[in-house]
């Protein structure tokens, strides 16, 4: 009996040409982890995020919100917004408008019906100096909100040669708040590996 | 060689419950075909961001061609196509050329990938292009502007996915990934371990060959004018008063010198961190401030690759604290800015990070402190990838 090659190296030398598909030994050698492995690959990709060092100016003006473009990995349906901020007040986030064709995508527009408002009062201490102050010391950031994107808030682009999804996060802060970094954390709403988001 | 039409959706068939893969039970062909279809789906769809940047509110060009940002593109042995999206606009200026600006994407030190024309006072719009068959080795994508009225807000670079409905051949990619052939997994066919191997090893091959971005810190560069502007304002001293900026000419935020002060010096009025540049090392009072912080959230314990483009005096180092107890020290790329269009020297290092938490990662410049802008450090790129 030949054994299945479960190594990383590609193996074409041990073809079990005579073995039927229902061979019992195959069942023993075939771990359920195979299916999980596929999902691990996907979920790992889906959980990949990126952050950008940006400054959401303290304009207190939605009309001048900073647009942050992002690409949505496949199988993602939830996005968390996390940020580092200093000061006292609120930070506002919204996901921008949609447009089918990227070539004619117009400027992202603020959607007042989908605002995430976070009071950063509780996240930073009173800041009377010019030192940057962040919300934590590395043990966890409270400054985040889960947002479940709808199709209407994302954009499918490149239909002529490829399909992928991008979106725009718009953000600004009230006058006494400075946001120095924003991250988008992607996840799936339900998988066998990690359903928590 | 055969041709495959990958499926367009991921099937969640439970192999244990419905297909009988438990010990002592037979394997049904349908279950294997589901795994094959899922494997193909992964090969087609597995993708994600490679780089991103967002500047608040914009970074204007200048009336000479400038590198606005340089993106580290990690090696992809399979040379899958990329997609670049740039968001830009044009605003009224009080001086300077009003001719159409040219937005350029190019291989740094190499050929142009695409150019776009941005008319004077053009509304905000997306400028995008596909990058076909990029280098299998790591390379740098440079984005340039040549007019002051044109302004970039942000952009993203990501790996292109195979189009739904495309047919692909099942010859192995360079990484070893190989599309599965469902017909060979039919109940009437013998099961070969070659076919099984495709399904068993594909996920690992795909994951290993697909670096994805964990984070991007990519400030605007404007190689030629950055230092000149600092010198003009501070007279060679970073403690000089805030002076004239591009604000007056572009009607927009000045991202350069004012930003240096905003995060680097006491006595300023803001702590904005959209340009991680500043003095090297600890201050006279012993404090050592981070030059920037970013959010870092690895989902799993894993190895990541850090790529940095750090310009600083000899003897300086770049320290990145990624997660608890995980520090990466990077050497400088150079003591001088690269020429416009030239490929910078990226430094890379790997680190084993802890997953499961969201961290405020921090970046420090280590070395001898000086307030003279000639001794400052300039972090022009910091990107972290899986693998």
XYZ file of C-alpha atoms in Angstrom:
584
model
C 0.000 0.000 0.000
C 1.309 3.381 -0.926
C 0.722 6.238 1.407
C -0.508 9.645 0.481
C 2.083 12.299 0.237
C 1.024 15.006 2.605
C 4.215 16.985 2.416
C 4.740 20.402 0.958
C 6.775 19.006 -1.924
C 4.819 18.341 -5.050
C 4.611 14.617 -5.795
C 3.573 13.163 -9.100
C 5.553 9.968 -8.829
C 3.225 7.857 -6.746
C 0.033 7.742 -8.699
C -2.380 5.219 -7.257
C -3.869 4.522 -10.622
C -5.424 1.258 -9.572
C -7.007 2.461 -6.369
C -10.702 3.178 -6.547
C -12.014 6.385 -5.186
C -13.785 4.583 -2.359
C -10.686 2.821 -1.110
C -10.906 2.442 2.644
C -7.337 3.371 3.331
C -7.887 6.676 1.695
C -10.563 7.462 4.217
C -8.162 6.794 7.048
C -5.475 8.906 5.495
C -7.715 11.755 4.641
C -7.994 14.059 7.588
C -10.850 16.379 8.040
C -8.122 18.947 8.489
C -7.970 19.120 4.743
C -11.191 21.035 4.595
C -10.068 23.131 7.508
C -6.795 23.872 5.796
C -8.632 25.450 2.927
C -10.558 27.595 5.310
C -7.443 28.525 7.220
C -5.951 29.843 4.030
C -9.025 31.861 3.324
C -9.583 33.146 6.797
C -5.986 34.119 7.236
C -6.266 36.129 4.119
C -9.525 37.566 5.170
C -8.185 38.618 8.523
C -5.308 40.472 7.005
C -5.734 44.135 7.528
C -3.804 47.213 6.865
C -3.403 50.421 8.683
C -2.390 53.756 7.434
C -0.827 56.563 9.351
C -3.259 59.264 8.592
C -4.433 62.362 10.272
C -8.121 62.932 10.309
C -8.074 66.638 10.602
C -10.039 68.118 13.398
C -12.305 70.000 11.066
C -15.566 69.003 12.624
C -16.918 69.120 9.103
C -18.288 66.082 7.310
C -18.013 67.800 3.985
C -14.242 67.669 4.309
C -13.919 64.139 5.598
C -10.727 62.338 4.695
C -11.303 59.453 2.288
C -9.359 56.278 3.032
C -9.489 53.732 0.216
C -9.356 50.069 1.022
C -9.445 46.769 -0.788
C -11.728 44.088 0.552
C -10.232 40.597 0.561
C -12.491 37.807 -0.657
C -15.034 36.297 1.706
C -14.971 39.315 3.951
C -18.238 40.648 5.175
C -17.279 42.471 8.334
C -14.939 45.326 8.866
C -13.738 46.774 12.117
C -12.485 50.297 12.290
C -9.784 50.924 14.855
C -7.864 54.117 15.355
C -5.448 55.944 17.576
C -6.569 59.286 18.827
C -5.764 61.990 21.302
C -7.867 64.735 22.756
C -11.427 64.954 23.823
C -14.431 64.731 21.583
C -15.732 62.473 18.884
C -14.487 60.731 15.778
C -16.850 60.068 12.928
C -16.581 57.367 10.338
C -18.710 56.543 7.369
C -18.439 54.277 4.385
C -18.611 56.123 1.138
C -20.853 55.949 -1.817
C -20.821 53.309 -4.499
C -20.203 53.436 -8.178
C -20.051 50.458 -10.478
C -17.218 51.501 -12.716
C -14.041 52.662 -11.187
C -13.188 54.810 -14.142
C -16.098 57.052 -13.376
C -15.950 56.850 -9.634
C -16.690 60.220 -8.235
C -15.536 61.661 -4.977
C -16.694 59.678 -1.976
C -19.586 61.360 -0.291
C -20.457 61.398 3.330
C -23.351 59.186 4.220
C -24.851 60.651 7.323
C -27.043 57.634 7.737
C -24.112 55.378 8.473
C -21.995 57.203 10.940
C -19.909 55.555 13.596
C -19.420 57.970 16.404
C -16.876 57.252 19.081
C -16.301 59.365 22.096
C -12.608 59.336 22.746
C -12.963 60.948 26.150
C -12.624 57.602 27.780
C -9.719 56.491 25.679
C -7.109 59.054 26.423
C -6.197 61.030 29.457
C -6.332 64.756 29.584
C -3.680 65.934 27.227
C -2.264 69.273 28.079
C 1.172 68.729 26.620
C 2.342 68.282 23.096
C 3.236 64.655 23.599
C 1.434 62.110 21.498
C -0.893 60.115 23.661
C -2.308 56.841 22.567
C -5.157 54.846 23.821
C -3.172 51.976 25.238
C 0.193 50.567 26.024
C 0.044 47.570 23.782
C -2.412 45.390 25.600
C -5.459 46.236 23.576
C -7.221 49.093 21.933
C -10.697 49.961 22.997
C -11.082 52.437 20.257
C -12.792 50.320 17.671
C -16.179 49.617 16.249
C -17.540 46.765 14.226
C -19.202 47.664 11.005
C -20.946 45.201 8.748
C -20.626 46.523 5.253
C -23.527 46.158 2.940
C -23.107 45.631 -0.750
C -24.290 49.153 -1.292
C -21.298 50.475 0.600
C -18.693 48.601 -1.355
C -17.644 48.859 -4.932
C -17.056 46.072 -7.393
C -14.478 47.242 -9.867
C -12.660 46.040 -12.908
C -15.495 43.932 -14.234
C -13.974 43.835 -17.700
C -10.868 41.943 -16.706
C -11.054 41.087 -13.039
C -13.401 41.424 -10.168
C -12.527 42.797 -6.805
C -14.053 45.011 -4.224
C -12.901 48.301 -2.874
C -14.473 50.804 -0.590
C -13.938 54.174 0.979
C -13.845 54.924 4.639
C -14.512 58.559 5.376
C -13.496 60.066 8.649
C -13.155 63.281 10.525
C -13.040 64.348 14.118
C -14.399 67.072 16.273
C -12.245 70.082 16.876
C -10.410 68.888 19.977
C -9.516 65.451 18.694
C -6.570 64.359 16.592
C -6.602 60.936 14.959
C -3.174 59.710 13.995
C -3.758 56.225 12.610
C -6.656 54.225 11.309
C -6.855 50.528 10.626
C -9.448 48.367 8.984
C -9.682 44.842 10.292
C -11.428 42.377 8.045
C -13.176 39.217 9.053
C -15.895 36.834 8.136
C -19.140 36.778 10.006
C -19.086 33.018 10.495
C -16.526 30.304 9.923
C -15.793 27.072 11.669
C -12.445 28.451 12.686
C -13.248 31.829 14.023
C -16.721 33.122 14.180
C -15.930 35.898 16.606
C -15.271 39.312 15.260
C -2.840 20.041 -19.660
C -6.517 20.631 -19.225
C -8.612 23.705 -18.797
C -10.596 24.559 -15.710
C -13.525 26.847 -15.138
C -13.275 27.841 -11.486
C -16.487 28.153 -9.570
C -17.592 31.568 -8.483
C -18.772 30.768 -4.988
C -17.323 28.956 -2.018
C -19.292 25.866 -1.034
C -19.590 25.058 2.639
C -20.179 21.319 2.289
C -19.511 19.509 5.543
C -17.472 16.499 4.563
C -17.903 14.721 7.869
C -21.642 14.902 8.108
C -22.694 14.290 4.569
C -19.863 12.700 2.691
C -18.553 10.018 4.966
C -14.853 10.645 5.361
C -14.787 9.287 8.875
C -12.737 6.166 9.453
C -14.468 3.097 8.139
C -16.750 4.979 5.829
C -16.365 5.393 2.149
C -15.423 8.643 0.481
C -18.046 10.007 -1.808
C -16.942 11.563 -5.048
C -19.194 14.555 -4.538
C -17.378 15.509 -1.362
C -14.037 15.355 -3.060
C -15.334 17.410 -5.920
C -16.494 20.016 -3.435
C -13.025 20.140 -1.963
C -11.602 20.435 -5.457
C -13.965 23.261 -6.296
C -13.083 25.003 -3.058
C -9.404 24.582 -3.761
C -9.895 26.169 -7.163
C -11.888 28.933 -5.583
C -8.998 29.653 -3.232
C -6.548 29.719 -6.115
C -8.701 32.162 -7.978
C -9.826 34.406 -5.142
C -7.112 34.355 -2.518
C -5.817 37.857 -2.605
C -5.662 40.972 -0.553
C -3.986 44.314 -0.077
C -0.288 44.841 -0.665
C -0.001 48.521 0.152
C -2.193 51.458 0.998
C -1.756 55.089 1.756
C -4.051 57.886 2.761
C -3.012 61.435 3.335
C -5.026 63.984 5.162
C -6.327 65.750 3.314
C -3.994 65.577 0.313
C -0.377 65.721 -0.769
C 0.167 68.166 -3.592
C 2.802 67.767 -6.238
C 5.250 70.405 -7.255
C 6.111 71.967 -10.586
C 8.821 69.442 -11.201
C 8.270 65.734 -11.378
C 8.466 64.235 -7.904
C 8.183 60.859 -6.297
C 5.055 61.164 -4.208
C 5.259 57.750 -2.626
C 7.147 54.514 -3.113
C 5.508 51.184 -2.398
C 7.378 48.028 -1.521
C 5.916 45.188 -3.544
C 6.831 41.826 -2.034
C 8.017 38.958 -4.140
C 5.322 36.845 -5.739
C 6.798 33.788 -7.368
C 3.590 33.293 -9.321
C 3.783 36.818 -10.758
C 0.071 37.393 -10.435
C -1.209 40.657 -11.829
C -1.730 43.625 -9.553
C -4.217 46.442 -9.482
C -3.313 50.006 -8.536
C -5.890 52.604 -7.564
C -4.997 56.235 -6.908
C -7.397 58.895 -5.752
C -6.416 62.399 -6.912
C -7.775 65.817 -7.724
C -6.673 69.285 -8.797
C -7.171 72.538 -6.964
C -6.742 76.178 -7.813
C -3.249 77.520 -7.178
C -2.104 81.101 -6.840
C 1.117 80.503 -8.707
C 2.742 77.860 -10.799
C 1.716 76.035 -13.921
C -1.923 75.409 -14.689
C -1.132 72.937 -17.448
C -2.478 69.436 -17.058
C -0.520 67.395 -14.577
C 0.884 63.983 -15.324
C 0.340 61.281 -12.755
C 2.785 58.444 -13.285
C 3.046 54.946 -11.911
C 6.348 53.297 -12.640
C 8.741 50.656 -11.550
C 11.258 52.624 -9.503
C 14.485 52.593 -11.415
C 12.646 51.010 -14.331
C 9.900 51.505 -16.851
C 6.628 53.375 -16.642
C 3.563 51.319 -15.857
C 0.963 53.911 -16.686
C 0.385 57.650 -16.860
C -2.737 59.713 -16.437
C -3.453 63.347 -17.207
C -5.089 65.456 -14.522
C -6.568 68.663 -15.867
C -6.269 71.877 -13.909
C -9.065 72.089 -11.333
C -10.242 68.582 -12.152
C -12.645 67.073 -9.649
C -11.587 64.214 -7.429
C -11.442 60.957 -9.318
C -9.927 57.496 -9.321
C -6.994 56.659 -11.518
C -6.331 52.972 -11.813
C -4.381 50.463 -13.831
C -3.493 46.816 -13.956
C 0.103 45.761 -13.490
C 0.658 42.686 -15.606
C 3.167 39.983 -14.802
C 5.128 41.910 -12.205
C 8.573 40.849 -11.153
C 8.775 37.624 -9.192
C 11.250 39.379 -6.895
C 10.490 42.263 -4.564
C 10.360 45.618 -6.333
C 9.305 49.223 -5.772
C 6.343 50.943 -7.335
C 6.786 54.697 -7.556
C 3.950 57.172 -7.962
C 4.884 60.581 -9.310
C 3.289 63.968 -9.888
C 4.639 66.916 -11.853
C 2.300 69.798 -11.052
C 1.535 71.678 -7.904
C -2.185 71.922 -8.543
C -2.562 68.149 -8.627
C -3.027 66.431 -5.304
C -3.129 62.829 -4.226
C -5.416 61.768 -1.428
C -4.653 58.093 -1.224
C -4.328 54.835 -3.013
C -4.228 51.087 -2.728
C -2.306 48.306 -4.400
C -3.647 44.792 -4.324
C -3.288 41.515 -6.097
C -5.655 40.932 -8.934
C -8.014 38.011 -8.722
C -8.883 35.717 -11.575
C -12.060 36.756 -13.250
C -15.105 34.679 -12.536
C -15.732 32.369 -15.458
C -12.154 32.484 -16.697
C -10.673 29.202 -17.760
C -7.260 28.412 -16.394
C -4.876 25.599 -17.125
C -4.009 23.110 -14.446
C -0.278 23.133 -14.954
C 1.418 23.963 -11.672
C 2.191 27.577 -10.972
C 5.724 28.428 -10.018
C 4.690 28.123 -6.382
C 3.421 24.616 -6.979
C -0.224 25.556 -6.655
C -2.264 23.525 -9.100
C -5.926 23.796 -9.954
C -7.889 20.622 -9.296
C -9.766 18.794 -12.010
C -13.179 17.783 -10.781
C -13.735 15.366 -13.647
C -10.898 13.211 -12.422
C -12.590 12.963 -9.050
C -15.780 11.505 -10.432
C -17.085 8.272 -8.952
C -16.178 6.450 -12.131
C -12.524 7.468 -11.953
C -9.677 6.004 -9.947
C -8.376 8.325 -7.271
C -4.761 9.233 -7.773
C -2.587 10.519 -5.020
C -1.406 13.154 -7.453
C -4.910 14.551 -7.490
C -5.184 14.211 -3.734
C -1.914 16.028 -3.332
C -3.310 18.987 -5.179
C -6.039 19.336 -2.619
C -3.874 18.640 0.401
C -0.959 20.886 -0.464
C -2.659 23.679 -2.381
C -3.633 25.742 0.677
C -0.096 25.785 2.033
C 1.404 26.573 -1.355
C -1.089 29.336 -1.867
C -0.531 30.825 1.559
C 3.249 30.667 1.273
C 3.243 32.286 -2.151
C 0.827 35.074 -1.288
C 2.278 37.780 0.904
C -0.430 40.105 2.150
C -0.152 43.423 3.869
C -0.626 43.727 7.600
C 0.016 47.423 7.565
C 1.353 50.237 5.445
C 2.927 53.453 6.624
C 3.635 55.364 3.477
C 3.955 59.116 3.875
C 4.274 61.386 0.894
C 7.881 61.850 -0.118
C 8.432 64.677 -2.597
C 12.100 63.936 -2.678
C 13.463 67.137 -4.079
C 11.543 69.674 -2.133
C 11.233 68.211 1.304
C 14.651 69.156 2.607
C 14.591 72.476 0.802
C 11.362 73.375 2.460
C 12.657 72.482 5.885
C 15.739 74.580 5.374
C 13.793 77.554 4.121
C 11.498 77.536 7.079
C 13.761 76.769 9.939
C 16.951 78.265 8.679
C 18.571 74.943 9.386
C 17.065 74.634 12.817
C 14.067 72.526 13.467
C 13.143 74.735 16.369
C 12.544 77.694 14.120
C 9.159 79.252 13.853
C 6.533 77.828 11.597
C 6.777 79.769 8.407
C 5.339 79.970 4.964
C 4.070 76.715 3.634
C 2.439 75.422 0.504
C -0.768 76.183 2.261
C -0.739 79.654 0.801
C -0.147 78.484 -2.720
C -2.309 75.447 -2.937
C -5.117 76.356 -0.662
C -4.533 73.047 1.040
C -2.827 71.664 4.040
C 0.939 71.724 4.085
C 2.049 68.232 4.855
C 5.750 68.815 5.170
C 7.359 71.153 7.637
C 4.346 71.946 9.714
C 3.830 68.264 10.210
C 7.365 67.838 11.421
C 6.664 70.247 14.201
C 3.309 68.780 14.957
C 4.631 65.538 16.236
C 8.233 66.246 16.951
C 8.527 69.286 19.111
C 7.115 70.670 22.256
C 5.484 74.018 21.978
C 3.561 73.114 18.882
C -0.155 73.021 18.722
C -0.933 69.580 17.406
C 0.095 65.961 17.637
C -0.725 64.903 14.161
C 1.383 62.012 12.917
C 0.892 61.964 9.190
C 4.585 62.304 8.480
C 6.867 60.101 10.584
C 10.000 62.174 10.473
C 11.958 63.760 13.276
C 15.041 63.860 15.451
C 17.010 60.735 16.198
C 17.269 59.273 19.687
C 16.322 60.366 23.158
C 15.945 64.007 24.150
C 18.041 65.748 26.743
C 15.445 65.025 29.404
C 15.772 61.312 28.713
C 12.415 60.893 27.054
C 12.321 59.038 23.801
C 9.231 59.698 21.789
C 7.815 57.441 19.169
C 7.838 59.015 15.755
C 4.649 57.265 14.880
C 2.317 54.576 16.071
C 0.122 52.285 14.071
C -2.452 49.632 14.711
C -1.221 46.099 14.295
C -3.507 43.127 14.721
C -2.085 39.771 13.667
C -4.830 37.234 14.008
C -2.502 34.322 14.622
C 0.973 33.790 15.980
C 2.987 34.002 12.828
C 6.120 35.175 11.116
C 5.916 38.538 9.419
C 8.296 40.404 7.163
C 9.024 44.058 7.835
C 10.219 46.266 4.992
C 11.494 49.761 5.757
C 12.761 52.752 3.839
C 14.509 54.885 6.429
C 16.757 57.846 5.647
C 18.926 58.959 8.557
C 22.493 59.769 9.587
C 25.029 56.982 9.843
C 24.676 55.086 13.093
C 20.941 55.546 13.360
C 18.563 52.624 13.527
C 14.853 52.179 13.202
C 13.112 50.334 16.001
C 9.634 48.914 15.535
C 7.762 47.468 18.479
C 5.177 45.259 16.839
C 3.642 43.347 19.697
C 4.475 42.695 23.322
C 8.154 41.936 23.563
C 8.648 41.798 19.809
C 11.029 44.446 18.583
C 12.585 44.724 15.175
C 15.650 46.864 14.595
C 16.319 47.989 11.063
C 19.407 49.668 9.636
C 19.085 52.832 7.617
C 18.438 52.575 3.901
C 20.693 55.496 3.120
C 21.900 58.793 4.491
C 20.410 60.649 1.550
C 17.164 60.618 -0.343
C 17.146 58.579 -3.524
C 17.022 60.495 -6.769
C 13.587 60.980 -8.283
C 12.521 57.784 -9.983
C 15.360 55.749 -8.542
C 14.727 52.587 -6.606
C 15.256 53.043 -2.875
C 17.081 50.564 -0.708
C 14.532 48.649 1.310
C 15.634 46.882 4.432
C 13.778 43.736 5.384
C 13.661 41.587 8.475
C 11.397 38.918 9.841
C 9.824 38.657 13.257
C 7.606 36.183 15.044
C 4.618 38.063 16.355
C 1.866 37.143 18.746
C -1.650 36.981 17.496
C -5.029 37.568 18.980
C -4.745 41.147 20.129
C -4.871 44.576 18.653
C -1.687 46.431 19.353
C -0.592 50.009 19.132
C 2.714 49.300 17.461
C 5.301 52.028 17.839
C 8.221 53.255 15.827
C 11.319 54.884 17.275
C 14.436 56.415 15.817
C 17.488 55.311 17.803
C 20.820 57.092 17.758
C 22.298 60.381 18.817
C 19.774 63.094 19.334
C 20.048 66.364 17.489
C 17.529 69.007 16.695
C 19.349 70.041 13.581
C 17.188 69.020 10.664
C 20.295 67.718 8.924
C 20.344 65.030 11.597
C 16.720 64.060 11.374
C 15.424 60.706 10.360
C 12.849 60.291 7.618
C 10.721 57.197 7.537
C 9.546 57.059 3.949
C 8.070 53.595 4.037
C 7.242 50.883 6.542
C 5.253 47.867 5.488
C 4.559 44.570 7.216
C 3.578 41.403 5.394
C 2.662 37.899 6.430
C 5.260 35.224 5.811
